[in-house]
Amino acid sequence: MIYSDKGYIGCFEMNDKDLGRRQLEEYVKQLTNAGHKRIIAPINGDTWHTYRLMNWSGDEPAFPFEPHNPLWYNDIYTEFGFKPLKTYRSDKFSIDVEPPLCTDTELSFRDYREGDLKLIYDISLHGFDANFLYDNITFEEFSRLYQPVLPMIDKELVVIAEIDNAPVGFMFSFAAGDRLILKTMAVLPEYRSRGIGAKMFHHILFTGQRKSLRTAIAALIAEGNNSHKIASKYGSEKIREYTLYYLDT
């Protein structure tokens, strides 16, 4: 489908290459006629929902909530003239960490509690508002997005960071077999550059290690962002790559 208010193409699945090419051509035509000079795809309305295409994969099995598509989808876009707008990756590494040492006496971590989803929403709004293609969503929309994940929650694998008992960040992860899936991390802008993200990361890895999880996957991270830099310190290696495309008309 098309999102003519934004110049986006999303919710677009192809079973046949020729039909896919024709449908993509029709979507581009409609968005061009609506006056869009740049078209971005695939993105299901906004970056809170599913977006980007898997364009390379190693042998690692898929993990829950990962975008998955035939690799030839990329050919349909690039043959039409779409170019990479932003690239993302998922990295895997072994969990082998020492107990965390927190030298910041103001900083503390606690486990997820009933009702913390609203807190995670509030931090996300401020923690992600400078992110690429950011859009606001309501708490009701946010709650619907997390409904499939909530049954998988291990309260010890969702960490709230607090300074003087005030929440300043969170990290959301869950177990899938013997893998720890590191899904989302956010720190309020005014508390960045204090190493809080790195300390949350290590805290969750150590918790996963205590629970006999063997490997971690830093999921769907933008190339070169803070999560990527932190994961690389643990010897992470890329297992999947994804691309978000654009077409200037």
Tab-separated table of C-alpha atoms in Angstrom:
chain	number	residue	atom	x	y	z
A	1	MET	CA	0.000	0.000	0.000
A	2	ILE	CA	1.014	3.640	-0.288
A	3	TYR	CA	1.099	6.327	2.372
A	4	SER	CA	0.468	9.386	0.249
A	5	ASP	CA	0.808	11.798	3.179
A	6	LYS	CA	4.472	10.794	3.556
A	7	GLY	CA	5.584	9.341	0.241
A	8	TYR	CA	6.017	5.853	1.718
A	9	ILE	CA	5.406	2.388	0.284
A	10	GLY	CA	4.749	-0.380	2.798
A	11	CYS	CA	2.788	-3.552	3.589
A	12	PHE	CA	3.938	-4.723	0.167
A	13	GLU	CA	4.512	-8.420	-0.368
A	14	MET	CA	5.378	-9.998	-3.709
A	15	ASN	CA	4.766	-13.573	-4.802
A	16	ASP	CA	5.734	-12.997	-8.426
A	17	LYS	CA	8.550	-10.803	-9.742
A	18	ASP	CA	6.687	-9.468	-12.778
A	19	LEU	CA	3.565	-8.665	-10.785
A	20	GLY	CA	5.747	-7.088	-8.112
A	21	ARG	CA	7.450	-4.829	-10.664
A	22	ARG	CA	4.108	-3.702	-12.064
A	23	GLN	CA	2.664	-3.046	-8.614
A	24	LEU	CA	5.750	-1.061	-7.573
A	25	GLU	CA	5.479	0.997	-10.757
A	26	GLU	CA	1.848	1.768	-9.943
A	27	TYR	CA	2.687	2.816	-6.377
A	28	VAL	CA	5.466	5.110	-7.599
A	29	LYS	CA	3.117	6.620	-10.170
A	30	GLN	CA	0.463	7.370	-7.541
A	31	LEU	CA	2.964	8.956	-5.153
A	32	THR	CA	4.568	10.996	-7.934
A	33	ASN	CA	1.158	12.258	-9.006
A	34	ALA	CA	0.530	13.228	-5.384
A	35	GLY	CA	3.550	15.521	-5.605
A	36	HIS	CA	6.212	13.540	-3.747
A	37	LYS	CA	9.757	14.192	-4.901
A	38	ARG	CA	11.211	11.426	-2.719
A	39	ILE	CA	9.669	7.998	-2.140
A	40	ILE	CA	10.869	5.777	0.724
A	41	ALA	CA	10.291	2.023	0.912
A	42	PRO	CA	9.504	-0.308	2.460
A	43	ILE	CA	8.055	1.322	5.546
A	44	ASN	CA	4.690	0.405	7.039
A	45	GLY	CA	3.584	3.920	7.870
A	46	ASP	CA	6.365	4.840	10.313
A	47	THR	CA	9.503	3.430	11.919
A	48	TRP	CA	7.590	2.167	14.950
A	49	HIS	CA	6.186	-0.489	12.627
A	50	THR	CA	7.983	-2.902	10.301
A	51	TYR	CA	10.294	-1.288	7.770
A	52	ARG	CA	13.438	-2.060	5.655
A	53	LEU	CA	14.296	-5.186	3.665
A	54	MET	CA	16.662	-7.948	4.586
A	55	ASN	CA	19.301	-7.798	1.848
A	56	TRP	CA	21.948	-10.217	3.151
A	57	SER	CA	21.892	-13.139	5.548
A	58	GLY	CA	24.390	-15.464	7.135
A	59	ASP	CA	23.478	-18.882	8.507
A	60	GLU	CA	22.048	-17.695	11.836
A	61	PRO	CA	18.372	-18.726	12.219
A	62	ALA	CA	15.793	-15.938	12.198
A	63	PHE	CA	14.854	-14.458	15.553
A	64	PRO	CA	11.398	-13.282	16.694
A	65	PHE	CA	10.047	-10.057	15.141
A	66	GLU	CA	12.860	-9.852	12.600
A	67	PRO	CA	11.911	-8.589	9.100
A	68	HIS	CA	12.102	-11.495	6.702
A	69	ASN	CA	11.722	-11.429	2.944
A	70	PRO	CA	13.092	-13.193	-0.131
A	71	LEU	CA	16.359	-11.531	-1.093
A	72	TRP	CA	15.096	-10.917	-4.640
A	73	TYR	CA	12.751	-8.243	-3.238
A	74	ASN	CA	15.800	-5.989	-3.209
A	75	ASP	CA	16.312	-6.542	-6.939
A	76	ILE	CA	12.789	-5.330	-7.689
A	77	TYR	CA	13.498	-2.031	-5.953
A	78	THR	CA	17.022	-1.475	-7.281
A	79	GLU	CA	16.116	-2.384	-10.867
A	80	PHE	CA	13.426	0.285	-10.685
A	81	GLY	CA	16.022	2.847	-9.585
A	82	PHE	CA	15.660	2.817	-5.801
A	83	LYS	CA	18.913	3.420	-3.905
A	84	PRO	CA	19.954	2.632	-0.321
A	85	LEU	CA	18.873	5.381	2.068
A	86	LYS	CA	20.030	3.772	5.310
A	87	THR	CA	21.502	0.408	6.256
A	88	TYR	CA	20.993	-1.653	9.384
A	89	ARG	CA	22.403	-4.858	10.771
A	90	SER	CA	21.939	-7.537	13.389
A	91	ASP	CA	25.076	-8.694	15.189
A	92	LYS	CA	25.747	-11.827	17.210
A	93	PHE	CA	28.319	-12.459	19.918
A	94	SER	CA	29.026	-14.926	22.712
A	95	ILE	CA	27.994	-13.959	26.226
A	96	ASP	CA	31.069	-14.135	28.412
A	97	VAL	CA	31.172	-11.187	30.780
A	98	GLU	CA	32.430	-10.326	34.216
A	99	PRO	CA	30.035	-9.057	36.914
A	100	PRO	CA	29.218	-5.406	36.197
A	101	LEU	CA	30.981	-2.733	38.196
A	102	CYS	CA	28.963	0.462	38.546
A	103	THR	CA	31.108	3.342	39.757
A	104	ASP	CA	28.292	5.883	39.328
A	105	THR	CA	26.735	6.007	42.786
A	106	GLU	CA	23.701	7.923	41.471
A	107	LEU	CA	22.918	5.307	38.833
A	108	SER	CA	20.948	2.162	39.607
A	109	PHE	CA	19.100	-0.503	37.635
A	110	ARG	CA	15.865	-2.259	38.410
A	111	ASP	CA	13.768	-4.956	36.750
A	112	TYR	CA	10.555	-4.420	34.800
A	113	ARG	CA	7.430	-3.927	36.895
A	114	GLU	CA	3.765	-4.141	36.077
A	115	GLY	CA	2.768	-0.850	34.489
A	116	ASP	CA	6.256	0.031	33.231
A	117	LEU	CA	5.124	-0.065	29.604
A	118	LYS	CA	3.888	3.529	29.972
A	119	LEU	CA	7.268	4.500	31.401
A	120	ILE	CA	9.034	2.839	28.456
A	121	TYR	CA	6.718	4.720	26.096
A	122	ASP	CA	7.506	8.077	27.722
A	123	ILE	CA	11.268	7.491	27.576
A	124	SER	CA	10.979	6.297	23.967
A	125	LEU	CA	9.221	9.478	22.870
A	126	HIS	CA	12.063	11.623	24.179
A	127	GLY	CA	14.866	9.142	23.582
A	128	PHE	CA	14.034	8.558	19.921
A	129	ASP	CA	12.637	11.937	18.852
A	130	ALA	CA	15.858	12.843	17.019
A	131	ASN	CA	15.958	9.487	15.223
A	132	PHE	CA	15.758	9.098	11.470
A	133	LEU	CA	12.166	9.447	10.140
A	134	TYR	CA	10.765	9.760	13.673
A	135	ASP	CA	7.001	10.190	14.128
A	136	ASN	CA	4.992	10.490	17.326
A	137	ILE	CA	2.509	7.774	18.196
A	138	THR	CA	-0.046	7.515	20.977
A	139	PHE	CA	0.367	5.248	23.980
A	140	GLU	CA	-2.550	3.169	22.681
A	141	GLU	CA	-0.693	2.567	19.400
A	142	PHE	CA	2.525	1.833	21.269
A	143	SER	CA	0.744	-0.688	23.513
A	144	ARG	CA	-0.635	-2.535	20.487
A	145	LEU	CA	2.886	-2.812	19.053
A	146	TYR	CA	4.167	-4.413	22.251
A	147	GLN	CA	1.248	-6.816	22.767
A	148	PRO	CA	2.974	-9.698	20.887
A	149	VAL	CA	6.151	-9.166	22.946
A	150	LEU	CA	4.639	-8.867	26.418
A	151	PRO	CA	4.032	-12.629	26.869
A	152	MET	CA	7.759	-13.176	26.271
A	153	ILE	CA	8.861	-10.757	28.993
A	154	ASP	CA	11.306	-11.959	31.592
A	155	LYS	CA	11.213	-9.078	34.056
A	156	GLU	CA	14.938	-9.402	34.717
A	157	LEU	CA	15.721	-8.918	31.023
A	158	VAL	CA	13.938	-5.575	30.799
A	159	VAL	CA	15.960	-3.005	32.721
A	160	ILE	CA	15.021	0.482	33.862
A	161	ALA	CA	17.956	2.822	34.552
A	162	GLU	CA	17.405	5.358	37.317
A	163	ILE	CA	19.385	8.290	38.647
A	164	ASP	CA	18.389	9.262	42.166
A	165	ASN	CA	15.311	7.012	41.691
A	166	ALA	CA	14.160	8.925	38.582
A	167	PRO	CA	13.922	6.837	35.354
A	168	VAL	CA	16.379	7.988	32.685
A	169	GLY	CA	16.585	5.020	30.314
A	170	PHE	CA	15.567	1.465	29.569
A	171	MET	CA	16.734	-1.614	27.705
A	172	PHE	CA	14.255	-4.159	26.424
A	173	SER	CA	15.459	-7.686	25.700
A	174	PHE	CA	14.045	-11.204	25.751
A	175	ALA	CA	15.207	-14.793	25.504
A	176	ALA	CA	14.630	-16.929	22.408
A	177	GLY	CA	15.949	-20.406	23.107
A	178	ASP	CA	19.527	-19.959	24.314
A	179	ARG	CA	19.812	-16.545	22.619
A	180	LEU	CA	19.382	-13.153	24.229
A	181	ILE	CA	17.686	-10.758	21.801
A	182	LEU	CA	18.670	-7.162	22.569
A	183	LYS	CA	15.713	-5.356	21.045
A	184	THR	CA	15.547	-1.698	22.136
A	185	MET	CA	17.608	0.719	24.198
A	186	ALA	CA	16.942	4.396	24.938
A	187	VAL	CA	18.406	7.029	27.240
A	188	LEU	CA	16.890	10.470	27.777
A	189	PRO	CA	18.879	13.090	25.823
A	190	GLU	CA	19.977	15.042	28.883
A	191	TYR	CA	21.597	11.925	30.388
A	192	ARG	CA	23.583	10.786	27.369
A	193	SER	CA	27.391	10.766	27.210
A	194	ARG	CA	27.500	9.253	30.709
A	195	GLY	CA	27.900	5.642	29.584
A	196	ILE	CA	24.429	4.659	30.791
A	197	GLY	CA	23.654	2.712	27.621
A	198	ALA	CA	26.888	0.716	27.839
A	199	LYS	CA	26.253	-0.059	31.511
A	200	MET	CA	22.677	-1.232	30.809
A	201	PHE	CA	24.004	-3.384	27.966
A	202	HIS	CA	26.538	-5.080	30.262
A	203	HIS	CA	23.987	-5.455	33.054
A	204	ILE	CA	21.594	-7.340	30.779
A	205	LEU	CA	24.357	-9.505	29.325
A	206	PHE	CA	25.388	-10.573	32.811
A	207	THR	CA	21.753	-11.311	33.692
A	208	GLY	CA	21.406	-13.402	30.529
A	209	GLN	CA	24.605	-15.244	31.382
A	210	ARG	CA	23.196	-16.126	34.825
A	211	LYS	CA	20.160	-17.547	33.019
A	212	SER	CA	22.409	-19.805	30.896
A	213	LEU	CA	21.883	-17.843	27.680
A	214	ARG	CA	24.883	-18.453	25.463
A	215	THR	CA	24.764	-15.832	22.745
A	216	ALA	CA	23.335	-12.360	22.275
A	217	ILE	CA	21.932	-10.680	19.191
A	218	ALA	CA	21.989	-6.904	18.935
A	219	ALA	CA	18.923	-6.669	16.735
A	220	LEU	CA	18.214	-4.255	13.890
A	221	ILE	CA	20.764	-1.599	14.744
A	222	ALA	CA	21.735	1.255	12.445
A	223	GLU	CA	25.260	1.065	11.057
A	224	GLY	CA	27.608	3.005	13.312
A	225	ASN	CA	25.099	3.974	16.006
A	226	ASN	CA	25.764	3.703	19.730
A	227	SER	CA	24.324	0.183	20.050
A	228	HIS	CA	26.549	-0.980	17.202
A	229	LYS	CA	29.618	0.559	18.850
A	230	ILE	CA	28.800	-1.066	22.194
A	231	ALA	CA	28.146	-4.505	20.646
A	232	SER	CA	31.410	-4.354	18.706
A	233	LYS	CA	33.317	-4.159	22.001
A	234	TYR	CA	32.077	-7.694	22.758
A	235	GLY	CA	33.440	-9.029	19.468
A	236	SER	CA	30.118	-8.984	17.642
A	237	GLU	CA	29.857	-10.145	14.047
A	238	LYS	CA	27.185	-9.309	11.496
A	239	ILE	CA	24.616	-12.038	10.864
A	240	ARG	CA	22.087	-10.037	8.842
A	241	GLU	CA	21.882	-6.789	6.887
A	242	TYR	CA	18.828	-4.713	5.999
A	243	THR	CA	18.256	-1.708	3.744
A	244	LEU	CA	15.730	1.099	3.556
A	245	TYR	CA	15.480	2.477	0.015
A	246	TYR	CA	14.581	5.789	-1.605
A	247	LEU	CA	13.712	7.023	-5.076
A	248	ASP	CA	13.967	10.646	-6.121
A	249	THR	CA	11.368	11.298	-8.793
